[in-house]
Coordinates of C-alpha atoms and ligand atoms in Angstrom, one line a residue:
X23 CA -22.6 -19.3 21.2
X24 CA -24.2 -17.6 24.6
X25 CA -26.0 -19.5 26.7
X26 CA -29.1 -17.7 27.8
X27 CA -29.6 -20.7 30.8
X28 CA -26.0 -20.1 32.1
X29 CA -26.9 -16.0 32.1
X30 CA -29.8 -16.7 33.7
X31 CA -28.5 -18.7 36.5
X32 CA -25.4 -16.0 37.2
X33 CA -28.0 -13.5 37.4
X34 CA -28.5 -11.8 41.0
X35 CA -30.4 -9.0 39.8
X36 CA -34.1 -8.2 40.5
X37 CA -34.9 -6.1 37.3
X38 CA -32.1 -6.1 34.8
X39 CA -32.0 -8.3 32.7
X40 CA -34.8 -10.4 33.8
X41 CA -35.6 -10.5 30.4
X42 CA -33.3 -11.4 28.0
X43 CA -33.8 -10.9 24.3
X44 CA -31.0 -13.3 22.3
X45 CA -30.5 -12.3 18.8
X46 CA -28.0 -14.6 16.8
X47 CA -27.0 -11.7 14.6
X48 CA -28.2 -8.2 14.4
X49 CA -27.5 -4.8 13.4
X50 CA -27.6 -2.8 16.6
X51 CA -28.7 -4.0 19.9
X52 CA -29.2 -0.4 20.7
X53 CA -31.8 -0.3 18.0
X54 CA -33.1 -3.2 18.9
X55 CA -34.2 -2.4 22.3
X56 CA -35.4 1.1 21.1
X57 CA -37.6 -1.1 18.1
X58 CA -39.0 -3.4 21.2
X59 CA -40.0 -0.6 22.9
X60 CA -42.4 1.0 20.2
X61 CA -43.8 -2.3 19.9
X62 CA -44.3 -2.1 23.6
X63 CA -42.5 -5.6 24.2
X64 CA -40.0 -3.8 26.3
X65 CA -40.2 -2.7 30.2
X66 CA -37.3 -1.8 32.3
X67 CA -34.5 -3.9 32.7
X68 CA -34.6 -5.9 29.3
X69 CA -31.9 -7.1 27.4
X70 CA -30.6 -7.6 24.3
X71 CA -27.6 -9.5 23.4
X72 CA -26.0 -10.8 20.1
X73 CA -23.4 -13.0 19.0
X74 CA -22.9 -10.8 16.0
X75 CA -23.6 -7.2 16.0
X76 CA -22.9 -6.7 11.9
X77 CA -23.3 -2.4 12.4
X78 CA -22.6 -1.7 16.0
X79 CA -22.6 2.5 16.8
X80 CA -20.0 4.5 18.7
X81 CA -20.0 7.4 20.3
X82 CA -19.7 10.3 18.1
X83 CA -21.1 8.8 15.3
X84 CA -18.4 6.5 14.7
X85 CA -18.7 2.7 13.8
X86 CA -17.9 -0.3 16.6
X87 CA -16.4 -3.2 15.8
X88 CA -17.5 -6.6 17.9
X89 CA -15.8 -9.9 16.9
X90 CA -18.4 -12.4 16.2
X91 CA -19.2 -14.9 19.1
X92 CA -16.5 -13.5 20.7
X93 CA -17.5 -10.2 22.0
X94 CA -20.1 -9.1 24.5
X95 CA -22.7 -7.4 22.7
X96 CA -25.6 -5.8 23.9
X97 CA -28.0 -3.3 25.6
X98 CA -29.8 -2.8 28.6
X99 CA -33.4 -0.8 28.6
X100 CA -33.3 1.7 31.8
X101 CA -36.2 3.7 33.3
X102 CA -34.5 5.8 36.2
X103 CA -36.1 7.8 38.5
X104 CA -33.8 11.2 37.4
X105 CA -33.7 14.9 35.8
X106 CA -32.7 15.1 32.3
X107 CA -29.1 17.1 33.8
X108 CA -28.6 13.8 36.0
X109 CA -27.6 11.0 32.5
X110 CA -24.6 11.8 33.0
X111 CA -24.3 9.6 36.0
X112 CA -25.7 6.8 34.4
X113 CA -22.7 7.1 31.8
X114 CA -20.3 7.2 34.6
X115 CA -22.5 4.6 36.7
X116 CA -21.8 2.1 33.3
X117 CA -18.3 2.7 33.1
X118 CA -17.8 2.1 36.6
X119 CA -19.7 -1.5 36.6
X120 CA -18.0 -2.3 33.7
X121 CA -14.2 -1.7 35.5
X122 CA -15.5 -3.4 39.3
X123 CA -17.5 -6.6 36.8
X124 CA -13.6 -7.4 34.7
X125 CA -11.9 -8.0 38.0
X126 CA -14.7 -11.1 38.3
X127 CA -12.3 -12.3 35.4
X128 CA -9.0 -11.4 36.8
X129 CA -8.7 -8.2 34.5
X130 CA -7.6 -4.6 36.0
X131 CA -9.2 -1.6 34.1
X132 CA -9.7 1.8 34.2
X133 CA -11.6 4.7 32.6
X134 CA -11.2 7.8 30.3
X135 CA -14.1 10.0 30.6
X136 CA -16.6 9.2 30.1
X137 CA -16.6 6.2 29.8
X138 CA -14.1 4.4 27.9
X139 CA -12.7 1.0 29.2
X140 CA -8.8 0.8 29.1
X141 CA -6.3 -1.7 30.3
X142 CA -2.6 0.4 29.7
X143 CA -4.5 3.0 27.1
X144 CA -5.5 0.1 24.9
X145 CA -9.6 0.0 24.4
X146 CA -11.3 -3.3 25.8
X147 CA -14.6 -1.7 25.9
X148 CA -17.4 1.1 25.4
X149 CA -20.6 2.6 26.6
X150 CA -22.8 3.9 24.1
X151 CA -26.0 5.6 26.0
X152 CA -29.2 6.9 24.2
X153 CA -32.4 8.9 25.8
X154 CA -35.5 9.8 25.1
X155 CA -37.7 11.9 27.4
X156 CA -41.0 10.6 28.0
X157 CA -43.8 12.4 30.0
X158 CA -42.9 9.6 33.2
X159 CA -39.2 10.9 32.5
X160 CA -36.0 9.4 30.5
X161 CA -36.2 6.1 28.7
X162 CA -32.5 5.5 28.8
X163 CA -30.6 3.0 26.3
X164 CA -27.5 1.3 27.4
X165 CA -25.2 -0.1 25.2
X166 CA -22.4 -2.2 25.9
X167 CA -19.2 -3.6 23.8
X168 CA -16.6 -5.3 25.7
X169 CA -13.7 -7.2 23.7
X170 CA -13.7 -10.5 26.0
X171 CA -12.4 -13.3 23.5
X172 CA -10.5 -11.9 20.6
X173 CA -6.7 -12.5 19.8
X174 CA -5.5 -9.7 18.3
X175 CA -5.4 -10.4 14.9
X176 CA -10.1 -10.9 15.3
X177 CA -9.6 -7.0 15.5
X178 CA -9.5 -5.1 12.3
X179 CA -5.5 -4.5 11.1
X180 CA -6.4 -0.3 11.5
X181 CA -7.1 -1.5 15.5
X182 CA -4.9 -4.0 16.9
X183 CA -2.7 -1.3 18.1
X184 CA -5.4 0.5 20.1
X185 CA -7.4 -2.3 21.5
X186 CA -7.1 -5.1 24.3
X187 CA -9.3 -8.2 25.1
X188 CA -9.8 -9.9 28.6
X189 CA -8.3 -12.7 26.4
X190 CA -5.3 -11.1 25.6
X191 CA -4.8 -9.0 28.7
X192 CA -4.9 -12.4 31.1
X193 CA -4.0 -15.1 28.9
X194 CA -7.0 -17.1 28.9
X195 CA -10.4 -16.8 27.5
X196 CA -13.3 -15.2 30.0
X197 CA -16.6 -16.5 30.0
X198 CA -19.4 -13.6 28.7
X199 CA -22.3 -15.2 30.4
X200 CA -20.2 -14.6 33.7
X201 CA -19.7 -10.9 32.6
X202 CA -22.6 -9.8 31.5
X203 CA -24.1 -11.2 34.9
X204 CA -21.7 -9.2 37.0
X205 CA -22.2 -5.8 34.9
X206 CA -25.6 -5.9 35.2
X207 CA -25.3 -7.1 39.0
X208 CA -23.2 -4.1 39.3
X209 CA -25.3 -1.8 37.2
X210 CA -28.5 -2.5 39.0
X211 CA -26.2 -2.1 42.7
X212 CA -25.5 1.5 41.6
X213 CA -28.7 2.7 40.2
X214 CA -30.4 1.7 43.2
X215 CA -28.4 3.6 45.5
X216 CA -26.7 6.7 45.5
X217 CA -26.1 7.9 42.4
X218 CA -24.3 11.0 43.8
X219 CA -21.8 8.2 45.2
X220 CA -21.3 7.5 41.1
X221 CA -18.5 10.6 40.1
X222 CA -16.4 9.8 43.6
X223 CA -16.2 5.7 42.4
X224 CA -15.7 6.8 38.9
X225 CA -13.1 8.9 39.8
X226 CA -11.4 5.9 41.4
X227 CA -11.1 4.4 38.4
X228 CA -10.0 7.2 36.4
X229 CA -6.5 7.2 34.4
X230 CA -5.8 10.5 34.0
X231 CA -6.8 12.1 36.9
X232 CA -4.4 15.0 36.8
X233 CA -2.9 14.5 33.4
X234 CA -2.6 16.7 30.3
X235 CA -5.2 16.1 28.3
X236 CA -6.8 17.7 24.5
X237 CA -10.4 18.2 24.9
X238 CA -12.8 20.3 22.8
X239 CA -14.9 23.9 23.3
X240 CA -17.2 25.4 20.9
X241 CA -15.3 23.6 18.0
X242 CA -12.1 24.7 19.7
X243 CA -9.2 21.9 20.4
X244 CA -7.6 23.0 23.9
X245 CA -5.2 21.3 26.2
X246 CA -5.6 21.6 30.1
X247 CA -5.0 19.0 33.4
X248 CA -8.0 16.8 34.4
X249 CA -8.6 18.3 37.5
X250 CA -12.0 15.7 38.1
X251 CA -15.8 15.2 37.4
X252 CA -18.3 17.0 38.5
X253 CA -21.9 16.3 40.6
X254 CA -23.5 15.6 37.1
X255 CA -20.4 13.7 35.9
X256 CA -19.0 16.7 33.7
X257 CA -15.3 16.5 33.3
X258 CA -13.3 19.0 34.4
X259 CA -10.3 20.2 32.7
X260 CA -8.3 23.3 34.0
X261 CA -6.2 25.7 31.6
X262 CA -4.2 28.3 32.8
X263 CA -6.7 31.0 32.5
X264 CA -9.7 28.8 34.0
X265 CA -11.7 25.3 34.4
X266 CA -13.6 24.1 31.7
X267 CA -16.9 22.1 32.4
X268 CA -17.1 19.2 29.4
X269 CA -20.3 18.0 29.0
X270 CA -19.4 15.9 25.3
X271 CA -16.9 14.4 23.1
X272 CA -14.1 12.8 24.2
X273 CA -10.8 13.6 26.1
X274 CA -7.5 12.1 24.7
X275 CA -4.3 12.1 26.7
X276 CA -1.7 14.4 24.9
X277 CA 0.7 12.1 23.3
X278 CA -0.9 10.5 20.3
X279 CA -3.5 7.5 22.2
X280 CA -5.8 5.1 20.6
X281 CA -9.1 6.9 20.2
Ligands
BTN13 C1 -17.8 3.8 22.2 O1 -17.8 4.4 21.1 O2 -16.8 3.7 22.9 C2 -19.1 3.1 22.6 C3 -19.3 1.8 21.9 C4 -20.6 1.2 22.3 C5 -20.9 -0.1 21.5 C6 -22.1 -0.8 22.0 S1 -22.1 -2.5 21.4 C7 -23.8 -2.7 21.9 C8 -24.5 -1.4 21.6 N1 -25.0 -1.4 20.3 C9 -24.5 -0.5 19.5 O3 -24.8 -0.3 18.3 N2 -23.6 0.2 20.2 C10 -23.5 -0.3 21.6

């Protein structure tokens, strides 16, 4: 079970995650934080975290798994100080505190835009972000599921050959408390400086910076070479007749890769 006292204590934040909501089992910590909110028992920064997320979302609609007391579940209420055009960064900005907070843990990671966590193409983690614009500007929901202490055989048999863990990937089990505290460290480091610094870091930690990748237009399945992201964090994929901006859904490598 997570210890709220040994969170608390890795903490180096000022806002995030100052307050911590701990939920034994829920359905969505994303809709949690969004259900705190209308019952104005939320302000920027808190948290929500579970030991058992029983009905986690995706992107694109689809499901996420999270292995009970095992993964590290939860969201993070933000209130940034940006245009609408600008959430993009924030998607990057997760990815890349996610990637920098692993190595506190001995794990190397990378990213596939937008923000997919990989270790060798296999998926150790996700970023799920939700807005809403308010008259003061975007209320901004980030959600977070990183596979931290699952063999493989925790993960569904339709995903064992698409996903890693920091358990499996170093050998050892990693301790959440310790991760959580150094994503939102990281998070908060980001948000509060630069963001234009965000698509340059990202692109750091990109793995497939220059590859052949499928992406989608209008509807359209196309094929083109990663060329980058722009200021906004767009992807940006060139063909052979020109570049594509990608402002949604996801980007797979070309050979068949866990989605
Ligand atoms: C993805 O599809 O890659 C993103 C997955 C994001 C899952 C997290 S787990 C915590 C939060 N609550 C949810 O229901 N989803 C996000």
């Amino acid at each position: 079970m997570l210890q709220l006292e040994r969170i608390e204590s890795l903490l180096t934040t000022r806002e995030l995650g100052r307050n911590i909501s701990y939920y034994p089992f829920t359905d969505s910590t994303n809709d949690d934080i969004w259900e705190l909110l209308e019952q104005g028992l939320a302000e920027e920064g808190q948290v929500v975290v579970t030991d058992d997320q029983r009905y986690g979302r995706g992107r694109k609609g689809r499901r996420w798994f999270s292995a009970p007391e095992k993964a590290l579940t939860f969201s993070v209420l933000l209130l940034p100080d940006i245009r609408i055009s600008q959430l993009g960064l924030i998607s990057l900005g997760a990815g890349v505190a996610l990637v920098d907070a692993l190595k506190a843990v001995d794990v190397t990671a990378g990213l596939k835009w937008p923000n997919d966590i990989l270790t060798d193409r296999h998926k150790l983690g996700g970023v799920l972000i939700e807005s809403r614009l308010a008259d003061e500007g975007p209320i901004v929901v980030v959600g977070i599921g990183l596979n931290v202490n699952e063999e493989v055989e925790d993960f569904p048999k339709d995903l064992r050959s698409k996903v890693t863990s920091v358990n499996i990937e170093r050998g050892e089990p990693g301790e959440r408390e310790l991760v959580l505290a150094k994503i939102l460290g990281r998070l908060e480091e980001l948000l509060s400086g630069d963001l234009n610094a965000v698509p340059r870091l990202w692109l750091e930690r990109c793995q497939h910076l220059g590859e052949m990748v499928n992406f989608s237009h209008r509807g359209e399945t196309m094929q083109g070479k990663f060329t980058g992201v722009d200021d906004d964090g767009h992807g940006l994929v060139k063909t052979s007749g020109q570049t594509y901006v990608v402002t949604a859904g996801d980007l797979d490598w070309l050979e068949a890769q866990p989605g």
